[in-house]
PDB file of C-alpha atoms in Angstrom:
ATOM      1  CA  MET A 194       0.000   0.000   0.000  1.00 41.00           C
ATOM      2  CA  ARG A 195       1.166   3.499  -0.828  1.00 46.00           C
ATOM      3  CA  LYS A 196       1.186   5.871   2.128  1.00 46.00           C
ATOM      4  CA  PHE A 197       0.459   9.571   1.735  1.00 45.00           C
ATOM      5  CA  ILE A 198       1.277  12.094   4.416  1.00 45.00           C
ATOM      6  CA  PHE A 199       0.057  15.677   4.314  1.00 45.00           C
ATOM      7  CA  VAL A 200       1.405  18.060   6.926  1.00 46.00           C
ATOM      8  CA  LEU A 201       0.223  21.640   7.278  1.00 45.00           C
ATOM      9  CA  VAL A 202       2.797  23.909   8.861  1.00 44.00           C
ATOM     10  CA  ILE A 203       2.100  27.457  10.055  1.00 41.00           C
ATOM     11  CA  LEU A 204       5.197  29.338  11.170  1.00 41.00           C
ATOM     12  CA  PHE A 205       5.658  33.091  11.496  1.00 37.00           C
ATOM     13  CA  SER A 206       2.682  33.727   9.155  1.00 38.00           C
ATOM     14  CA  PHE A 207       4.166  31.521   6.401  1.00 45.00           C
ATOM     15  CA  VAL A 208       2.052  28.566   5.341  1.00 52.00           C
ATOM     16  CA  TYR A 209       3.407  25.611   3.458  1.00 51.00           C
ATOM     17  CA  PHE A 210       2.641  21.945   2.979  1.00 56.00           C
ATOM     18  CA  ILE A 211       4.855  18.918   3.175  1.00 62.00           C
ATOM     19  CA  ARG A 212       3.503  16.186   0.953  1.00 61.00           C
ATOM     20  CA  ALA A 213       5.053  12.753   1.273  1.00 61.00           C
ATOM     21  CA  SER A 214       4.458   9.362  -0.245  1.00 61.00           C
ATOM     22  CA  GLU A 215       6.437   6.219   0.471  1.00 58.00           C
ATOM     23  CA  LYS A 216       6.413   2.676  -0.868  1.00 62.00           C
ATOM     24  CA  HIS A 217       8.820  -0.229  -0.567  1.00 65.00           C
ATOM     25  CA  ASN A 218      11.053   1.022  -3.384  1.00 80.00           C
ATOM     26  CA  TYR A 219      10.554   4.787  -3.496  1.00 87.00           C
ATOM     27  CA  LYS A 220       9.959   7.944  -1.511  1.00 91.00           C
ATOM     28  CA  ILE A 221       8.415  11.290  -2.476  1.00 93.00           C
ATOM     29  CA  ASP A 222       8.973  14.298  -0.238  1.00 94.00           C
ATOM     30  CA  VAL A 223       7.608  17.624  -1.467  1.00 95.00           C
ATOM     31  CA  ASP A 224       7.695  20.974   0.322  1.00 94.00           C
ATOM     32  CA  TYR A 225       5.568  23.686  -1.318  1.00 94.00           C
ATOM     33  CA  PRO A 226       3.827  26.950  -0.354  1.00 95.00           C
ATOM     34  CA  VAL A 227       0.113  27.565   0.053  1.00 94.00           C
ATOM     35  CA  THR A 228      -0.854  31.193  -0.465  1.00 95.00           C
ATOM     36  CA  GLU A 229      -4.053  33.208  -0.293  1.00 95.00           C
ATOM     37  CA  TYR A 230      -4.093  33.370  -4.101  1.00 97.00           C
ATOM     38  CA  LYS A 231      -6.007  30.476  -5.667  1.00 96.00           C
ATOM     39  CA  LYS A 232      -4.600  31.091  -9.135  1.00 97.00           C
ATOM     40  CA  LEU A 233      -1.050  30.893  -7.813  1.00 98.00           C
ATOM     41  CA  ASN A 234      -1.759  27.789  -5.736  1.00 97.00           C
ATOM     42  CA  LYS A 235      -3.291  26.024  -8.728  1.00 97.00           C
ATOM     43  CA  PHE A 236      -0.266  26.786 -10.903  1.00 97.00           C
ATOM     44  CA  ILE A 237       2.225  25.559  -8.303  1.00 97.00           C
ATOM     45  CA  ASP A 238       0.221  22.401  -7.693  1.00 96.00           C
ATOM     46  CA  LYS A 239       0.166  21.711 -11.429  1.00 96.00           C
ATOM     47  CA  LYS A 240       3.962  21.991 -11.627  1.00 96.00           C
ATOM     48  CA  ILE A 241       4.449  19.735  -8.584  1.00 96.00           C
ATOM     49  CA  ASN A 242       2.073  17.147 -10.018  1.00 95.00           C
ATOM     50  CA  TYR A 243       3.988  17.158 -13.305  1.00 96.00           C
ATOM     51  CA  PHE A 244       7.227  16.121 -11.591  1.00 96.00           C
ATOM     52  CA  GLU A 245       5.471  13.549  -9.400  1.00 94.00           C
ATOM     53  CA  LYS A 246       3.820  11.902 -12.403  1.00 93.00           C
ATOM     54  CA  LEU A 247       7.058  11.978 -14.378  1.00 92.00           C
ATOM     55  CA  PHE A 248       8.909  10.351 -11.489  1.00 92.00           C
ATOM     56  CA  LEU A 249       6.298   7.628 -10.965  1.00 90.00           C
ATOM     57  CA  SER A 250       6.138   6.875 -14.685  1.00 89.00           C
ATOM     58  CA  GLU A 251       9.869   6.091 -14.665  1.00 85.00           C
ATOM     59  CA  ILE A 252       9.758   3.684 -11.728  1.00 82.00           C
ATOM     60  CA  LYS A 253       6.897   1.392 -12.622  1.00 73.00           C
ATOM     61  CA  ASP A 254       7.120  -1.858 -10.678  1.00 56.00           C
ATOM     62  CA  ASN A 255       7.841  -3.928 -13.766  1.00 47.00           C
ATOM     63  CA  ASP A 256      10.749  -1.688 -14.746  1.00 55.00           C
ATOM     64  CA  VAL A 257      12.634  -1.085 -11.509  1.00 53.00           C
ATOM     65  CA  ILE A 258      15.617  -2.914 -10.122  1.00 56.00           C
ATOM     66  CA  ILE A 259      14.510  -4.463  -6.842  1.00 56.00           C
ATOM     67  CA  TRP A 260      17.581  -3.436  -4.849  1.00 59.00           C
ATOM     68  CA  ASP A 261      17.390   0.241  -5.878  1.00 71.00           C
ATOM     69  CA  TYR A 262      15.546   2.841  -3.836  1.00 83.00           C
ATOM     70  CA  TYR A 263      14.136   5.766  -5.801  1.00 90.00           C
ATOM     71  CA  THR A 264      13.511   9.264  -4.480  1.00 93.00           C
ATOM     72  CA  LEU A 265      11.899  12.548  -5.433  1.00 95.00           C
ATOM     73  CA  PHE A 266      12.587  15.634  -3.326  1.00 96.00           C
ATOM     74  CA  ILE A 267      11.231  19.120  -4.001  1.00 97.00           C
ATOM     75  CA  ASN A 268      11.835  22.173  -1.839  1.00 96.00           C
ATOM     76  CA  TYR A 269      11.741  25.909  -2.408  1.00 97.00           C
ATOM     77  CA  LYS A 270      12.789  29.429  -1.426  1.00 97.00           C
ATOM     78  CA  ASN A 271      10.509  32.452  -1.480  1.00 97.00           C
ATOM     79  CA  TYR A 272      11.154  36.148  -2.133  1.00 97.00           C
ATOM     80  CA  TYR A 273       9.095  39.333  -1.972  1.00 95.00           C
ATOM     81  CA  TYR A 274       9.520  42.476  -4.039  1.00 96.00           C
ATOM     82  CA  LYS A 275       6.861  45.180  -4.144  1.00 95.00           C
ATOM     83  CA  ASN A 276       3.687  43.364  -5.250  1.00 95.00           C
ATOM     84  CA  ILE A 277       5.522  40.325  -6.550  1.00 97.00           C
ATOM     85  CA  LEU A 278       5.746  36.928  -4.884  1.00 98.00           C
ATOM     86  CA  SER A 279       8.648  34.897  -6.248  1.00 98.00           C
ATOM     87  CA  TYR A 280       9.474  31.244  -5.695  1.00 98.00           C
ATOM     88  CA  VAL A 281      12.320  29.044  -6.852  1.00 98.00           C
ATOM     89  CA  PHE A 282      11.800  25.282  -6.646  1.00 98.00           C
ATOM     90  CA  PHE A 283      14.622  22.770  -6.504  1.00 97.00           C
ATOM     91  CA  VAL A 284      13.826  19.286  -7.793  1.00 97.00           C
ATOM     92  CA  GLU A 285      16.019  16.257  -7.138  1.00 96.00           C
ATOM     93  CA  TYR A 286      14.994  12.839  -8.379  1.00 93.00           C
ATOM     94  CA  PHE A 287      16.808   9.525  -8.518  1.00 92.00           C
ATOM     95  CA  VAL A 288      15.521   6.885 -10.934  1.00 87.00           C
ATOM     96  CA  GLY A 289      18.712   4.906 -11.269  1.00 81.00           C
ATOM     97  CA  GLY A 290      22.130   5.737 -12.628  1.00 78.00           C
ATOM     98  CA  ALA A 291      25.295   7.266 -11.255  1.00 80.00           C
ATOM     99  CA  HIS A 292      23.651  10.182  -9.464  1.00 85.00           C
ATOM    100  CA  PRO A 293      20.308  11.963  -8.974  1.00 91.00           C
ATOM    101  CA  ASN A 294      18.913  14.282 -11.619  1.00 92.00           C
ATOM    102  CA  HIS A 295      18.107  17.889 -10.840  1.00 95.00           C
ATOM    103  CA  ALA A 296      15.773  20.547 -12.181  1.00 95.00           C
ATOM    104  CA  ILE A 297      14.854  24.111 -11.280  1.00 97.00           C
ATOM    105  CA  PHE A 298      11.735  26.104 -11.972  1.00 97.00           C
ATOM    106  CA  THR A 299      10.639  29.540 -10.809  1.00 98.00           C
ATOM    107  CA  VAL A 300       7.273  31.216 -10.341  1.00 98.00           C
ATOM    108  CA  ASN A 301       6.690  34.975 -10.213  1.00 98.00           C
ATOM    109  CA  TYR A 302       3.234  36.294  -9.384  1.00 98.00           C
ATOM    110  CA  ASP A 303       2.020  39.890  -9.331  1.00 98.00           C
ATOM    111  CA  THR A 304      -0.525  39.937  -6.526  1.00 97.00           C
ATOM    112  CA  LYS A 305      -1.923  43.327  -7.523  1.00 96.00           C
ATOM    113  CA  LYS A 306      -2.534  42.505 -11.204  1.00 96.00           C
ATOM    114  CA  ASN A 307      -3.226  38.825 -10.520  1.00 96.00           C
ATOM    115  CA  ILE A 308      -0.883  37.742 -13.309  1.00 97.00           C
ATOM    116  CA  PHE A 309       2.243  35.632 -13.700  1.00 98.00           C
ATOM    117  CA  ILE A 310       5.503  37.205 -14.796  1.00 97.00           C
ATOM    118  CA  ASP A 311       7.963  35.274 -16.935  1.00 97.00           C
ATOM    119  CA  VAL A 312      11.109  35.938 -18.940  1.00 96.00           C
ATOM    120  CA  ASN A 313       9.103  37.827 -21.581  1.00 95.00           C
ATOM    121  CA  SER A 314       8.938  40.730 -19.129  1.00 94.00           C
ATOM    122  CA  ILE A 315      12.718  41.197 -19.312  1.00 93.00           C
ATOM    123  CA  GLN A 316      13.466  43.909 -21.840  1.00 89.00           C
ATOM    124  CA  ASN A 317      17.226  43.640 -22.273  1.00 93.00           C
ATOM    125  CA  ILE A 318      18.466  40.058 -22.168  1.00 95.00           C
ATOM    126  CA  ASP A 319      21.569  41.120 -24.121  1.00 94.00           C
ATOM    127  CA  ALA A 320      22.758  43.308 -21.249  1.00 95.00           C
ATOM    128  CA  ILE A 321      22.012  40.606 -18.687  1.00 96.00           C
ATOM    129  CA  SER A 322      23.863  38.045 -20.801  1.00 96.00           C
ATOM    130  CA  VAL A 323      27.018  40.165 -20.885  1.00 95.00           C
ATOM    131  CA  TYR A 324      26.791  40.881 -17.154  1.00 96.00           C
ATOM    132  CA  ALA A 325      26.333  37.160 -16.410  1.00 96.00           C
ATOM    133  CA  ARG A 326      29.372  36.184 -18.462  1.00 95.00           C
ATOM    134  CA  ASN A 327      31.606  38.830 -16.921  1.00 94.00           C
ATOM    135  CA  ASN A 328      30.654  37.802 -13.408  1.00 95.00           C
ATOM    136  CA  LEU A 329      30.316  34.037 -13.700  1.00 95.00           C
ATOM    137  CA  ILE A 330      33.750  33.691 -15.306  1.00 93.00           C
ATOM    138  CA  ARG A 331      35.167  34.669 -11.906  1.00 92.00           C
ATOM    139  CA  ASP A 332      33.346  31.791 -10.200  1.00 91.00           C
ATOM    140  CA  ASN A 333      35.815  28.960  -9.587  1.00 90.00           C
ATOM    141  CA  ARG A 334      33.040  26.444 -10.303  1.00 91.00           C
ATOM    142  CA  ILE A 335      33.095  27.555 -13.932  1.00 89.00           C
ATOM    143  CA  VAL A 336      35.668  25.248 -15.489  1.00 89.00           C
ATOM    144  CA  ASP A 337      34.528  25.210 -19.120  1.00 88.00           C
ATOM    145  CA  THR A 338      34.339  28.524 -20.954  1.00 91.00           C
ATOM    146  CA  GLY A 339      32.443  26.915 -23.802  1.00 92.00           C
ATOM    147  CA  MET A 340      29.654  25.781 -21.477  1.00 93.00           C
ATOM    148  CA  LEU A 341      29.484  29.246 -19.941  1.00 94.00           C
ATOM    149  CA  LEU A 342      29.213  30.974 -23.324  1.00 96.00           C
ATOM    150  CA  GLU A 343      26.539  28.575 -24.532  1.00 96.00           C
ATOM    151  CA  GLY A 344      24.557  28.674 -21.284  1.00 96.00           C
ATOM    152  CA  THR A 345      24.529  32.474 -21.123  1.00 96.00           C
ATOM    153  CA  LYS A 346      23.673  33.254 -24.737  1.00 96.00           C
ATOM    154  CA  PRO A 347      21.085  36.061 -24.803  1.00 96.00           C
ATOM    155  CA  THR A 348      18.119  33.743 -25.284  1.00 97.00           C
ATOM    156  CA  LYS A 349      14.939  33.579 -23.251  1.00 96.00           C
ATOM    157  CA  ASP A 350      15.443  29.903 -22.496  1.00 96.00           C
ATOM    158  CA  ASN A 351      18.822  30.530 -20.845  1.00 97.00           C
ATOM    159  CA  PHE A 352      17.346  33.128 -18.486  1.00 97.00           C
ATOM    160  CA  LYS A 353      13.886  31.698 -17.892  1.00 97.00           C
ATOM    161  CA  ASN A 354      14.554  30.788 -14.249  1.00 98.00           C
ATOM    162  CA  PHE A 355      14.638  33.960 -12.178  1.00 98.00           C
ATOM    163  CA  VAL A 356      13.078  35.611  -9.146  1.00 98.00           C
ATOM    164  CA  PHE A 357      12.556  39.180  -8.002  1.00 98.00           C
ATOM    165  CA  THR A 358      14.318  40.350  -4.835  1.00 97.00           C
ATOM    166  CA  GLU A 359      14.921  43.691  -3.120  1.00 96.00           C
ATOM    167  CA  ASP A 360      18.442  43.808  -4.585  1.00 95.00           C
ATOM    168  CA  GLY A 361      17.693  42.690  -8.141  1.00 96.00           C
ATOM    169  CA  TYR A 362      16.927  39.602 -10.166  1.00 97.00           C
ATOM    170  CA  ILE A 363      18.417  36.287  -9.160  1.00 98.00           C
ATOM    171  CA  PHE A 364      18.919  34.037 -12.182  1.00 98.00           C
ATOM    172  CA  TYR A 365      19.274  30.298 -11.646  1.00 98.00           C
ATOM    173  CA  PHE A 366      21.232  28.065 -13.997  1.00 96.00           C
ATOM    174  CA  GLU A 367      20.592  24.341 -13.981  1.00 93.00           C
ATOM    175  CA  ARG A 368      23.327  21.757 -13.870  1.00 91.00           C
ATOM    176  CA  TYR A 369      25.137  21.327 -17.166  1.00 90.00           C
ATOM    177  CA  GLN A 370      23.937  24.750 -18.343  1.00 94.00           C
ATOM    178  CA  VAL A 371      27.032  26.794 -17.497  1.00 94.00           C
ATOM    179  CA  ALA A 372      29.155  24.220 -15.648  1.00 91.00           C
ATOM    180  CA  PRO A 373      29.486  20.437 -15.163  1.00 89.00           C
ATOM    181  CA  TYR A 374      27.109  18.504 -12.920  1.00 87.00           C
ATOM    182  CA  SER A 375      29.678  18.428 -10.122  1.00 86.00           C
ATOM    183  CA  SER A 376      29.594  22.233  -9.894  1.00 89.00           C
ATOM    184  CA  GLY A 377      25.989  22.126  -8.684  1.00 86.00           C
ATOM    185  CA  ASP A 378      23.267  24.670  -9.305  1.00 88.00           C
ATOM    186  CA  ILE A 379      24.610  28.150  -9.968  1.00 94.00           C
ATOM    187  CA  SER A 380      22.797  31.431  -9.376  1.00 96.00           C
ATOM    188  CA  LEU A 381      23.646  35.077 -10.014  1.00 97.00           C
ATOM    189  CA  LEU A 382      22.260  38.297  -8.575  1.00 97.00           C
ATOM    190  CA  VAL A 383      21.752  40.900 -11.303  1.00 96.00           C
ATOM    191  CA  PRO A 384      20.868  44.446 -10.132  1.00 95.00           C
ATOM    192  CA  TYR A 385      17.814  45.888 -11.878  1.00 94.00           C
ATOM    193  CA  ASP A 386      19.886  48.756 -13.294  1.00 92.00           C
ATOM    194  CA  ILE A 387      21.866  46.297 -15.418  1.00 93.00           C
ATOM    195  CA  GLU A 388      18.806  45.708 -17.565  1.00 82.00           C
ATOM    196  CA  LYS A 389      18.956  49.354 -18.675  1.00 76.00           C
ATOM    197  CA  GLY A 390      22.251  48.595 -20.380  1.00 66.00           C
ATOM    198  CA  LYS A 391      23.974  51.900 -19.515  1.00 52.00           C
ATOM    199  CA  TRP A 392      26.966  50.140 -17.978  1.00 49.00           C
ATOM    200  CA  LEU A 393      27.785  48.309 -21.227  1.00 49.00           C
ATOM    201  CA  ALA A 394      29.716  51.301 -22.569  1.00 41.00           C
ATOM    202  CA  PHE A 395      32.283  50.766 -19.797  1.00 42.00           C
ATOM    203  CA  HIS A 396      32.395  46.977 -19.622  1.00 47.00           C
ATOM    204  CA  PHE A 397      33.797  44.803 -22.362  1.00 44.00           C
ATOM    205  CA  LEU A 398      33.498  41.056 -22.355  1.00 45.00           C
ATOM    206  CA  TYR A 399      37.035  39.701 -22.265  1.00 43.00           C
ATOM    207  CA  LEU A 400      35.937  36.166 -23.121  1.00 45.00           C
ATOM    208  CA  PHE A 401      35.938  37.014 -26.832  1.00 42.00           C
TER     209      PHE A 401
END
């Protein structure tokens, strides 16, 4: 029998759920927020369900190796900026192999306009791309310049995972995007002024 555990936690006005499911050969442990905004809650639940279904589809009883134990863990961080609620979710799932797989997704919600905000709201990806390259090249976890250049090309897909904070955007780069798996997830704070592009006249990308 599959066991499901739902735990409601209320702490310092923050509300979140811990959803767990465990069977003889796998475990699911999901930590996610519950807000006062139904539209936001529905969207987050849809994303969580996607990863749960994907995980379960890959560990069907007739496919698994009996001595392996499979896991899915999801947790998150939250940020607040003006009217915007921002969340970054970290997904780790093991379905066999040398190491777990990882994924990241972000959610930005304007509570005043009742709309979601995605990478299409960013006006100057070119400026952010240059800033990311100039700053990430100094990170000792970046060991392959080619990966960095490819993973920070000024495309929407490369910068789709971001949150709003008081100090600027935080962009999250998944494993293998700008560095090898062993380097872990990499993030970068980008001040909002960078998007205006004024600083580009004084900064030249020395990678080229």
